[in-house]
Amino acid sequence: MIEQLFYKAAAPAEGIIESSTLNLALDGIDKSLQQHSLKQVLLLPRSSLIEFELQAGQLKENIVISDRFELHNLDSGSVLQIGPAKIRLTFHCEPCSKIKHLVNPKKILHKRGYHGQIIQAGRINIGDSISLLNERYEPIPYDFADRIKWYLGKTSGDIWASDLIYAIGLSSSYCRALPNILRNRTDIDKSRILFKNKQGKTA
């Protein structure tokens, strides 16, 4: 069941806003700051808030749910029916340094929420039931390097590192870590990933 709802205001200064209802469209949450297509909504079980003594909204989640099932144990590609809407679970939300004033990022790993993609639009409300459907989509790896391998396997040709990082739903800050992450991955064709040097030329 939905316990609380939030959306990120389009004007960043307004922060996160609590609401009794959300309109979920295929391009994201209505009135909300638009997110990557694989990260349109963030679902969080109440148990994570209780375990880490956090208040709802502090992790910038959109949907706080009761713990009828173990959300984080569900496979990527699972589909949830929430009211009239359907959400495809994509990958766990990665803890980052932005929340370290609230909780130790290492301790909340794989408990920080589940990103989702809206695959059927609808208006959801506090109190709406949530059910796990038999419908399934392709799973998306959580691990950084594995997700890169997954994406390159679905595409052809070369790709700029910055475009690759965006395509798999990560922030541009990950570009700097990319060479080290891939150094020992002989199963990934690194020659397809293009970098720019300080002069703006291909490296």
PDB file of N, CA and C in Angstrom, residues 96-193:
ATOM      1  N   CYS A  96      24.926   7.721  -2.299  1.00  0.00           N
ATOM      2  CA  CYS A  96      26.023   8.596  -2.708  1.00  0.00           C
ATOM      3  C   CYS A  96      26.394   9.532  -1.561  1.00  0.00           C
ATOM      4  N   SER A  97      27.407  10.337  -1.803  1.00  0.00           N
ATOM      5  CA  SER A  97      27.912  11.232  -0.747  1.00  0.00           C
ATOM      6  C   SER A  97      26.889  12.285  -0.327  1.00  0.00           C
ATOM      7  N   LYS A  98      25.876  12.534  -1.159  1.00  0.00           N
ATOM      8  CA  LYS A  98      24.883  13.556  -0.834  1.00  0.00           C
ATOM      9  C   LYS A  98      24.029  13.185   0.379  1.00  0.00           C
ATOM     10  N   ILE A  99      24.013  11.897   0.739  1.00  0.00           N
ATOM     11  CA  ILE A  99      23.189  11.494   1.885  1.00  0.00           C
ATOM     12  C   ILE A  99      24.022  11.135   3.108  1.00  0.00           C
ATOM     13  N   LYS A 100      25.341  11.337   3.036  1.00  0.00           N
ATOM     14  CA  LYS A 100      26.185  10.890   4.142  1.00  0.00           C
ATOM     15  C   LYS A 100      25.944  11.672   5.422  1.00  0.00           C
ATOM     16  N   HIS A 101      25.310  12.850   5.333  1.00  0.00           N
ATOM     17  CA  HIS A 101      24.960  13.586   6.556  1.00  0.00           C
ATOM     18  C   HIS A 101      23.731  12.976   7.227  1.00  0.00           C
ATOM     19  N   LEU A 102      23.049  12.083   6.503  1.00  0.00           N
ATOM     20  CA  LEU A 102      21.858  11.431   7.037  1.00  0.00           C
ATOM     21  C   LEU A 102      22.136   9.996   7.492  1.00  0.00           C
ATOM     22  N   VAL A 103      22.953   9.299   6.707  1.00  0.00           N
ATOM     23  CA  VAL A 103      23.174   7.875   6.949  1.00  0.00           C
ATOM     24  C   VAL A 103      24.475   7.454   6.272  1.00  0.00           C
ATOM     25  N   ASN A 104      25.108   6.422   6.812  1.00  0.00           N
ATOM     26  CA  ASN A 104      26.314   5.883   6.199  1.00  0.00           C
ATOM     27  C   ASN A 104      25.949   5.222   4.869  1.00  0.00           C
ATOM     28  N   PRO A 105      26.457   5.745   3.729  1.00  0.00           N
ATOM     29  CA  PRO A 105      26.090   5.180   2.428  1.00  0.00           C
ATOM     30  C   PRO A 105      26.367   3.683   2.314  1.00  0.00           C
ATOM     31  N   LYS A 106      27.435   3.197   2.947  1.00  0.00           N
ATOM     32  CA  LYS A 106      27.761   1.770   2.871  1.00  0.00           C
ATOM     33  C   LYS A 106      26.728   0.916   3.589  1.00  0.00           C
ATOM     34  N   LYS A 107      26.174   1.428   4.681  1.00  0.00           N
ATOM     35  CA  LYS A 107      25.213   0.651   5.452  1.00  0.00           C
ATOM     36  C   LYS A 107      23.847   0.574   4.769  1.00  0.00           C
ATOM     37  N   ILE A 108      23.511   1.601   3.980  1.00  0.00           N
ATOM     38  CA  ILE A 108      22.184   1.619   3.348  1.00  0.00           C
ATOM     39  C   ILE A 108      22.225   1.055   1.925  1.00  0.00           C
ATOM     40  N   LEU A 109      23.373   0.504   1.532  1.00  0.00           N
ATOM     41  CA  LEU A 109      23.505  -0.101   0.209  1.00  0.00           C
ATOM     42  C   LEU A 109      22.422  -1.159  -0.001  1.00  0.00           C
ATOM     43  N   HIS A 110      21.754  -1.102  -1.145  1.00  0.00           N
ATOM     44  CA  HIS A 110      20.663  -2.009  -1.518  1.00  0.00           C
ATOM     45  C   HIS A 110      19.444  -1.898  -0.594  1.00  0.00           C
ATOM     46  N   LYS A 111      19.359  -0.771   0.122  1.00  0.00           N
ATOM     47  CA  LYS A 111      18.168  -0.505   0.933  1.00  0.00           C
ATOM     48  C   LYS A 111      17.705   0.938   0.748  1.00  0.00           C
ATOM     49  N   ARG A 112      18.289   1.610  -0.240  1.00  0.00           N
ATOM     50  CA  ARG A 112      18.078   3.036  -0.413  1.00  0.00           C
ATOM     51  C   ARG A 112      16.920   3.371  -1.364  1.00  0.00           C
ATOM     52  N   GLY A 113      16.232   2.336  -1.852  1.00  0.00           N
ATOM     53  CA  GLY A 113      15.109   2.539  -2.760  1.00  0.00           C
ATOM     54  C   GLY A 113      15.327   1.856  -4.094  1.00  0.00           C
ATOM     55  N   TYR A 114      14.251   1.761  -4.867  1.00  0.00           N
ATOM     56  CA  TYR A 114      14.276   1.091  -6.171  1.00  0.00           C
ATOM     57  C   TYR A 114      13.791   2.085  -7.221  1.00  0.00           C
ATOM     58  N   HIS A 115      14.622   2.322  -8.248  1.00  0.00           N
ATOM     59  CA  HIS A 115      14.198   3.185  -9.346  1.00  0.00           C
ATOM     60  C   HIS A 115      13.194   2.443 -10.219  1.00  0.00           C
ATOM     61  N   GLY A 116      12.315   3.207 -10.851  1.00  0.00           N
ATOM     62  CA  GLY A 116      11.330   2.599 -11.727  1.00  0.00           C
ATOM     63  C   GLY A 116      11.014   3.455 -12.937  1.00  0.00           C
ATOM     64  N   GLN A 117      10.526   2.791 -13.967  1.00  0.00           N
ATOM     65  CA  GLN A 117      10.100   3.441 -15.208  1.00  0.00           C
ATOM     66  C   GLN A 117       8.597   3.260 -15.355  1.00  0.00           C
ATOM     67  N   ILE A 118       7.898   4.329 -15.669  1.00  0.00           N
ATOM     68  CA  ILE A 118       6.439   4.281 -15.801  1.00  0.00           C
ATOM     69  C   ILE A 118       6.091   3.673 -17.158  1.00  0.00           C
ATOM     70  N   ILE A 119       5.405   2.548 -17.150  1.00  0.00           N
ATOM     71  CA  ILE A 119       5.043   1.893 -18.407  1.00  0.00           C
ATOM     72  C   ILE A 119       3.533   1.931 -18.660  1.00  0.00           C
ATOM     73  N   GLN A 120       2.777   2.353 -17.666  1.00  0.00           N
ATOM     74  CA  GLN A 120       1.343   2.613 -17.854  1.00  0.00           C
ATOM     75  C   GLN A 120       0.967   3.787 -16.972  1.00  0.00           C
ATOM     76  N   ALA A 121       0.450   4.831 -17.599  1.00  0.00           N
ATOM     77  CA  ALA A 121       0.155   6.063 -16.875  1.00  0.00           C
ATOM     78  C   ALA A 121      -1.071   5.899 -15.977  1.00  0.00           C
ATOM     79  N   GLY A 122      -1.176   6.789 -15.009  1.00  0.00           N
ATOM     80  CA  GLY A 122      -2.337   6.775 -14.130  1.00  0.00           C
ATOM     81  C   GLY A 122      -2.143   7.668 -12.920  1.00  0.00           C
ATOM     82  N   ARG A 123      -3.223   7.977 -12.265  1.00  0.00           N
ATOM     83  CA  ARG A 123      -3.199   8.811 -11.069  1.00  0.00           C
ATOM     84  C   ARG A 123      -3.158   7.910  -9.844  1.00  0.00           C
ATOM     85  N   ILE A 124      -2.139   8.069  -9.005  1.00  0.00           N
ATOM     86  CA  ILE A 124      -2.028   7.228  -7.814  1.00  0.00           C
ATOM     87  C   ILE A 124      -2.266   8.075  -6.567  1.00  0.00           C
ATOM     88  N   ASN A 125      -2.762   7.417  -5.524  1.00  0.00           N
ATOM     89  CA  ASN A 125      -3.137   8.118  -4.296  1.00  0.00           C
ATOM     90  C   ASN A 125      -2.646   7.363  -3.070  1.00  0.00           C
ATOM     91  N   ILE A 126      -2.466   8.077  -1.982  1.00  0.00           N
ATOM     92  CA  ILE A 126      -2.162   7.423  -0.706  1.00  0.00           C
ATOM     93  C   ILE A 126      -3.267   6.416  -0.401  1.00  0.00           C
ATOM     94  N   GLY A 127      -2.864   5.235  -0.005  1.00  0.00           N
ATOM     95  CA  GLY A 127      -3.832   4.175   0.290  1.00  0.00           C
ATOM     96  C   GLY A 127      -4.028   3.199  -0.855  1.00  0.00           C
ATOM     97  N   ASP A 128      -3.534   3.543  -2.064  1.00  0.00           N
ATOM     98  CA  ASP A 128      -3.669   2.619  -3.191  1.00  0.00           C
ATOM     99  C   ASP A 128      -2.897   1.329  -2.921  1.00  0.00           C
ATOM    100  N   SER A 129      -3.451   0.235  -3.388  1.00  0.00           N
ATOM    101  CA  SER A 129      -2.792  -1.057  -3.214  1.00  0.00           C
ATOM    102  C   SER A 129      -1.678  -1.229  -4.243  1.00  0.00           C
ATOM    103  N   ILE A 130      -0.737  -2.106  -3.924  1.00  0.00           N
ATOM    104  CA  ILE A 130       0.396  -2.399  -4.793  1.00  0.00           C
ATOM    105  C   ILE A 130       0.456  -3.907  -4.993  1.00  0.00           C
ATOM    106  N   SER A 131       0.566  -4.337  -6.231  1.00  0.00           N
ATOM    107  CA  SER A 131       0.647  -5.765  -6.491  1.00  0.00           C
ATOM    108  C   SER A 131       1.773  -6.050  -7.485  1.00  0.00           C
ATOM    109  N   LEU A 132       2.383  -7.217  -7.316  1.00  0.00           N
ATOM    110  CA  LEU A 132       3.446  -7.672  -8.203  1.00  0.00           C
ATOM    111  C   LEU A 132       2.819  -8.484  -9.326  1.00  0.00           C
ATOM    112  N   LEU A 133       3.052  -8.067 -10.577  1.00  0.00           N
ATOM    113  CA  LEU A 133       2.454  -8.723 -11.728  1.00  0.00           C
ATOM    114  C   LEU A 133       3.370  -9.822 -12.276  1.00  0.00           C
ATOM    115  N   ASN A 134       2.810 -10.675 -13.094  1.00  0.00           N
ATOM    116  CA  ASN A 134       3.608 -11.708 -13.755  1.00  0.00           C
ATOM    117  C   ASN A 134       4.405 -11.143 -14.923  1.00  0.00           C
ATOM    118  N   GLU A 135       4.034  -9.959 -15.353  1.00  0.00           N
ATOM    119  CA  GLU A 135       4.717  -9.284 -16.464  1.00  0.00           C
ATOM    120  C   GLU A 135       6.190  -9.057 -16.119  1.00  0.00           C
ATOM    121  N   ARG A 136       7.080  -9.239 -17.094  1.00  0.00           N
ATOM    122  CA  ARG A 136       8.507  -9.063 -16.849  1.00  0.00           C
ATOM    123  C   ARG A 136       9.173  -8.329 -18.007  1.00  0.00           C
ATOM    124  N   TYR A 137      10.162  -7.507 -17.678  1.00  0.00           N
ATOM    125  CA  TYR A 137      11.000  -6.827 -18.659  1.00  0.00           C
ATOM    126  C   TYR A 137      12.439  -7.300 -18.506  1.00  0.00           C
ATOM    127  N   GLU A 138      13.258  -6.923 -19.466  1.00  0.00           N
ATOM    128  CA  GLU A 138      14.674  -7.281 -19.412  1.00  0.00           C
ATOM    129  C   GLU A 138      15.306  -6.714 -18.147  1.00  0.00           C
ATOM    130  N   PRO A 139      16.047  -7.505 -17.384  1.00  0.00           N
ATOM    131  CA  PRO A 139      16.719  -6.983 -16.189  1.00  0.00           C
ATOM    132  C   PRO A 139      17.874  -6.069 -16.558  1.00  0.00           C
ATOM    133  N   ILE A 140      18.121  -5.061 -15.730  1.00  0.00           N
ATOM    134  CA  ILE A 140      19.229  -4.126 -15.926  1.00  0.00           C
ATOM    135  C   ILE A 140      20.207  -4.320 -14.770  1.00  0.00           C
ATOM    136  N   PRO A 141      21.466  -4.602 -15.046  1.00  0.00           N
ATOM    137  CA  PRO A 141      22.432  -4.832 -13.956  1.00  0.00           C
ATOM    138  C   PRO A 141      22.588  -3.607 -13.053  1.00  0.00           C
ATOM    139  N   TYR A 142      22.850  -3.863 -11.782  1.00  0.00           N
ATOM    140  CA  TYR A 142      23.127  -2.781 -10.834  1.00  0.00           C
ATOM    141  C   TYR A 142      24.581  -2.342 -10.915  1.00  0.00           C
ATOM    142  N   ASP A 143      25.493  -3.299 -11.005  1.00  0.00           N
ATOM    143  CA  ASP A 143      26.924  -3.003 -11.007  1.00  0.00           C
ATOM    144  C   ASP A 143      27.279  -2.097 -12.190  1.00  0.00           C
ATOM    145  N   PHE A 144      28.125  -1.102 -11.915  1.00  0.00           N
ATOM    146  CA  PHE A 144      28.523  -0.098 -12.893  1.00  0.00           C
ATOM    147  C   PHE A 144      29.049  -0.732 -14.184  1.00  0.00           C
ATOM    148  N   ALA A 145      30.085  -1.564 -14.067  1.00  0.00           N
ATOM    149  CA  ALA A 145      30.699  -2.174 -15.246  1.00  0.00           C
ATOM    150  C   ALA A 145      29.743  -3.141 -15.945  1.00  0.00           C
ATOM    151  N   ASP A 146      28.984  -3.900 -15.175  1.00  0.00           N
ATOM    152  CA  ASP A 146      28.033  -4.840 -15.777  1.00  0.00           C
ATOM    153  C   ASP A 146      26.953  -4.108 -16.562  1.00  0.00           C
ATOM    154  N   ARG A 147      26.562  -2.926 -16.063  1.00  0.00           N
ATOM    155  CA  ARG A 147      25.538  -2.159 -16.774  1.00  0.00           C
ATOM    156  C   ARG A 147      26.100  -1.605 -18.088  1.00  0.00           C
ATOM    157  N   ILE A 148      27.373  -1.230 -18.074  1.00  0.00           N
ATOM    158  CA  ILE A 148      28.017  -0.780 -19.310  1.00  0.00           C
ATOM    159  C   ILE A 148      28.051  -1.920 -20.331  1.00  0.00           C
ATOM    160  N   LYS A 149      28.446  -3.106 -19.879  1.00  0.00           N
ATOM    161  CA  LYS A 149      28.476  -4.269 -20.772  1.00  0.00           C
ATOM    162  C   LYS A 149      27.081  -4.550 -21.333  1.00  0.00           C
ATOM    163  N   TRP A 150      26.077  -4.465 -20.475  1.00  0.00           N
ATOM    164  CA  TRP A 150      24.678  -4.684 -20.889  1.00  0.00           C
ATOM    165  C   TRP A 150      24.284  -3.698 -21.983  1.00  0.00           C
ATOM    166  N   TYR A 151      24.608  -2.422 -21.785  1.00  0.00           N
ATOM    167  CA  TYR A 151      24.199  -1.406 -22.748  1.00  0.00           C
ATOM    168  C   TYR A 151      24.953  -1.559 -24.067  1.00  0.00           C
ATOM    169  N   LEU A 152      26.252  -1.782 -24.018  1.00  0.00           N
ATOM    170  CA  LEU A 152      27.025  -1.945 -25.247  1.00  0.00           C
ATOM    171  C   LEU A 152      26.561  -3.166 -26.037  1.00  0.00           C
ATOM    172  N   GLY A 153      26.089  -4.176 -25.324  1.00  0.00           N
ATOM    173  CA  GLY A 153      25.581  -5.365 -25.991  1.00  0.00           C
ATOM    174  C   GLY A 153      24.284  -5.126 -26.740  1.00  0.00           C
ATOM    175  N   LYS A 154      23.589  -4.039 -26.394  1.00  0.00           N
ATOM    176  CA  LYS A 154      22.317  -3.708 -27.037  1.00  0.00           C
ATOM    177  C   LYS A 154      22.494  -2.717 -28.177  1.00  0.00           C
ATOM    178  N   THR A 155      23.700  -2.151 -28.315  1.00  0.00           N
ATOM    179  CA  THR A 155      23.927  -1.106 -29.309  1.00  0.00           C
ATOM    180  C   THR A 155      25.123  -1.474 -30.186  1.00  0.00           C
ATOM    181  N   SER A 156      25.318  -0.697 -31.234  1.00  0.00           N
ATOM    182  CA  SER A 156      26.475  -0.908 -32.114  1.00  0.00           C
ATOM    183  C   SER A 156      27.204   0.407 -32.304  1.00  0.00           C
ATOM    184  N   GLY A 157      28.456   0.324 -32.740  1.00  0.00           N
ATOM    185  CA  GLY A 157      29.223   1.527 -33.001  1.00  0.00           C
ATOM    186  C   GLY A 157      29.862   2.102 -31.749  1.00  0.00           C
ATOM    187  N   ASP A 158      30.597   3.189 -31.952  1.00  0.00           N
ATOM    188  CA  ASP A 158      31.285   3.860 -30.848  1.00  0.00           C
ATOM    189  C   ASP A 158      30.339   4.815 -30.126  1.00  0.00           C
ATOM    190  N   ILE A 159      30.706   5.165 -28.901  1.00  0.00           N
ATOM    191  CA  ILE A 159      29.875   6.075 -28.114  1.00  0.00           C
ATOM    192  C   ILE A 159      30.777   6.905 -27.200  1.00  0.00           C
ATOM    193  N   TRP A 160      30.474   8.176 -27.075  1.00  0.00           N
ATOM    194  CA  TRP A 160      31.217   9.027 -26.146  1.00  0.00           C
ATOM    195  C   TRP A 160      30.964   8.563 -24.721  1.00  0.00           C
ATOM    196  N   ALA A 161      31.983   8.637 -23.901  1.00  0.00           N
ATOM    197  CA  ALA A 161      31.864   8.200 -22.502  1.00  0.00           C
ATOM    198  C   ALA A 161      30.725   8.924 -21.799  1.00  0.00           C
ATOM    199  N   SER A 162      30.607  10.231 -22.022  1.00  0.00           N
ATOM    200  CA  SER A 162      29.548  11.000 -21.353  1.00  0.00           C
ATOM    201  C   SER A 162      28.162  10.537 -21.782  1.00  0.00           C
ATOM    202  N   ASP A 163      28.012  10.195 -23.064  1.00  0.00           N
ATOM    203  CA  ASP A 163      26.717   9.703 -23.550  1.00  0.00           C
ATOM    204  C   ASP A 163      26.415   8.317 -22.988  1.00  0.00           C
ATOM    205  N   LEU A 164      27.442   7.500 -22.870  1.00  0.00           N
ATOM    206  CA  LEU A 164      27.268   6.164 -22.301  1.00  0.00           C
ATOM    207  C   LEU A 164      26.822   6.249 -20.851  1.00  0.00           C
ATOM    208  N   ILE A 165      27.478   7.111 -20.080  1.00  0.00           N
ATOM    209  CA  ILE A 165      27.141   7.258 -18.673  1.00  0.00           C
ATOM    210  C   ILE A 165      25.691   7.715 -18.522  1.00  0.00           C
ATOM    211  N   TYR A 166      25.273   8.653 -19.350  1.00  0.00           N
ATOM    212  CA  TYR A 166      23.881   9.120 -19.282  1.00  0.00           C
ATOM    213  C   TYR A 166      22.914   8.008 -19.669  1.00  0.00           C
ATOM    214  N   ALA A 167      23.253   7.264 -20.719  1.00  0.00           N
ATOM    215  CA  ALA A 167      22.360   6.225 -21.227  1.00  0.00           C
ATOM    216  C   ALA A 167      22.042   5.162 -20.183  1.00  0.00           C
ATOM    217  N   ILE A 168      23.006   4.892 -19.289  1.00  0.00           N
ATOM    218  CA  ILE A 168      22.768   3.852 -18.281  1.00  0.00           C
ATOM    219  C   ILE A 168      22.249   4.431 -16.967  1.00  0.00           C
ATOM    220  N   GLY A 169      21.906   5.732 -16.988  1.00  0.00           N
ATOM    221  CA  GLY A 169      21.223   6.321 -15.842  1.00  0.00           C
ATOM    222  C   GLY A 169      22.106   6.820 -14.728  1.00  0.00           C
ATOM    223  N   LEU A 170      23.367   7.177 -15.039  1.00  0.00           N
ATOM    224  CA  LEU A 170      24.270   7.683 -14.014  1.00  0.00           C
ATOM    225  C   LEU A 170      24.628   9.139 -14.298  1.00  0.00           C
ATOM    226  N   SER A 171      25.137   9.828 -13.279  1.00  0.00           N
ATOM    227  CA  SER A 171      25.506  11.229 -13.439  1.00  0.00           C
ATOM    228  C   SER A 171      26.866  11.353 -14.113  1.00  0.00           C
ATOM    229  N   SER A 172      27.130  12.528 -14.684  1.00  0.00           N
ATOM    230  CA  SER A 172      28.367  12.752 -15.437  1.00  0.00           C
ATOM    231  C   SER A 172      29.618  12.586 -14.580  1.00  0.00           C
ATOM    232  N   SER A 173      29.493  12.675 -13.271  1.00  0.00           N
ATOM    233  CA  SER A 173      30.656  12.525 -12.392  1.00  0.00           C
ATOM    234  C   SER A 173      31.295  11.146 -12.517  1.00  0.00           C
ATOM    235  N   TYR A 174      30.539  10.167 -13.002  1.00  0.00           N
ATOM    236  CA  TYR A 174      31.064   8.807 -13.148  1.00  0.00           C
ATOM    237  C   TYR A 174      32.057   8.692 -14.299  1.00  0.00           C
ATOM    238  N   CYS A 175      32.087   9.679 -15.191  1.00  0.00           N
ATOM    239  CA  CYS A 175      33.009   9.615 -16.328  1.00  0.00           C
ATOM    240  C   CYS A 175      34.455   9.486 -15.869  1.00  0.00           C
ATOM    241  N   ARG A 176      34.811  10.192 -14.808  1.00  0.00           N
ATOM    242  CA  ARG A 176      36.191  10.161 -14.327  1.00  0.00           C
ATOM    243  C   ARG A 176      36.590   8.786 -13.821  1.00  0.00           C
ATOM    244  N   ALA A 177      35.607   8.045 -13.295  1.00  0.00           N
ATOM    245  CA  ALA A 177      35.904   6.717 -12.735  1.00  0.00           C
ATOM    246  C   ALA A 177      35.892   5.626 -13.798  1.00  0.00           C
ATOM    247  N   LEU A 178      35.382   5.949 -14.980  1.00  0.00           N
ATOM    248  CA  LEU A 178      35.170   4.932 -16.003  1.00  0.00           C
ATOM    249  C   LEU A 178      36.441   4.161 -16.394  1.00  0.00           C
ATOM    250  N   PRO A 179      37.583   4.827 -16.678  1.00  0.00           N
ATOM    251  CA  PRO A 179      38.782   4.052 -17.056  1.00  0.00           C
ATOM    252  C   PRO A 179      39.219   3.050 -15.997  1.00  0.00           C
ATOM    253  N   ASN A 180      39.177   3.438 -14.737  1.00  0.00           N
ATOM    254  CA  ASN A 180      39.586   2.513 -13.666  1.00  0.00           C
ATOM    255  C   ASN A 180      38.611   1.360 -13.518  1.00  0.00           C
ATOM    256  N   ILE A 181      37.330   1.656 -13.660  1.00  0.00           N
ATOM    257  CA  ILE A 181      36.308   0.616 -13.529  1.00  0.00           C
ATOM    258  C   ILE A 181      36.475  -0.446 -14.609  1.00  0.00           C
ATOM    259  N   LEU A 182      36.849  -0.005 -15.807  1.00  0.00           N
ATOM    260  CA  LEU A 182      36.917  -0.929 -16.941  1.00  0.00           C
ATOM    261  C   LEU A 182      38.286  -1.580 -17.121  1.00  0.00           C
ATOM    262  N   ARG A 183      39.268  -1.142 -16.371  1.00  0.00           N
ATOM    263  CA  ARG A 183      40.649  -1.570 -16.599  1.00  0.00           C
ATOM    264  C   ARG A 183      40.802  -3.087 -16.653  1.00  0.00           C
ATOM    265  N   ASN A 184      40.154  -3.796 -15.745  1.00  0.00           N
ATOM    266  CA  ASN A 184      40.323  -5.252 -15.668  1.00  0.00           C
ATOM    267  C   ASN A 184      39.167  -6.035 -16.288  1.00  0.00           C
ATOM    268  N   ARG A 185      38.309  -5.341 -17.031  1.00  0.00           N
ATOM    269  CA  ARG A 185      37.167  -6.015 -17.652  1.00  0.00           C
ATOM    270  C   ARG A 185      37.489  -6.357 -19.100  1.00  0.00           C
ATOM    271  N   THR A 186      38.069  -7.531 -19.284  1.00  0.00           N
ATOM    272  CA  THR A 186      38.446  -7.977 -20.629  1.00  0.00           C
ATOM    273  C   THR A 186      37.230  -8.381 -21.456  1.00  0.00           C
ATOM    274  N   ASP A 187      36.065  -8.499 -20.798  1.00  0.00           N
ATOM    275  CA  ASP A 187      34.849  -8.897 -21.496  1.00  0.00           C
ATOM    276  C   ASP A 187      34.100  -7.702 -22.089  1.00  0.00           C
ATOM    277  N   ILE A 188      34.662  -6.490 -21.931  1.00  0.00           N
ATOM    278  CA  ILE A 188      34.028  -5.284 -22.462  1.00  0.00           C
ATOM    279  C   ILE A 188      34.941  -4.678 -23.524  1.00  0.00           C
ATOM    280  N   ASP A 189      34.377  -4.359 -24.690  1.00  0.00           N
ATOM    281  CA  ASP A 189      35.158  -3.767 -25.781  1.00  0.00           C
ATOM    282  C   ASP A 189      35.364  -2.278 -25.494  1.00  0.00           C
ATOM    283  N   LYS A 190      36.439  -1.978 -24.818  1.00  0.00           N
ATOM    284  CA  LYS A 190      36.713  -0.595 -24.406  1.00  0.00           C
ATOM    285  C   LYS A 190      37.018   0.324 -25.581  1.00  0.00           C
ATOM    286  N   SER A 191      37.389  -0.249 -26.721  1.00  0.00           N
ATOM    287  CA  SER A 191      37.713   0.583 -27.887  1.00  0.00           C
ATOM    288  C   SER A 191      36.492   1.322 -28.426  1.00  0.00           C
ATOM    289  N   ARG A 192      35.306   0.874 -28.053  1.00  0.00           N
ATOM    290  CA  ARG A 192      34.080   1.531 -28.517  1.00  0.00           C
ATOM    291  C   ARG A 192      33.744   2.781 -27.716  1.00  0.00           C
ATOM    292  N   ILE A 193      34.409   2.965 -26.588  1.00  0.00           N
ATOM    293  CA  ILE A 193      34.107   4.100 -25.706  1.00  0.00           C
ATOM    294  C   ILE A 193      35.104   5.217 -25.968  1.00  0.00           C
TER     295      ILE A 193
END
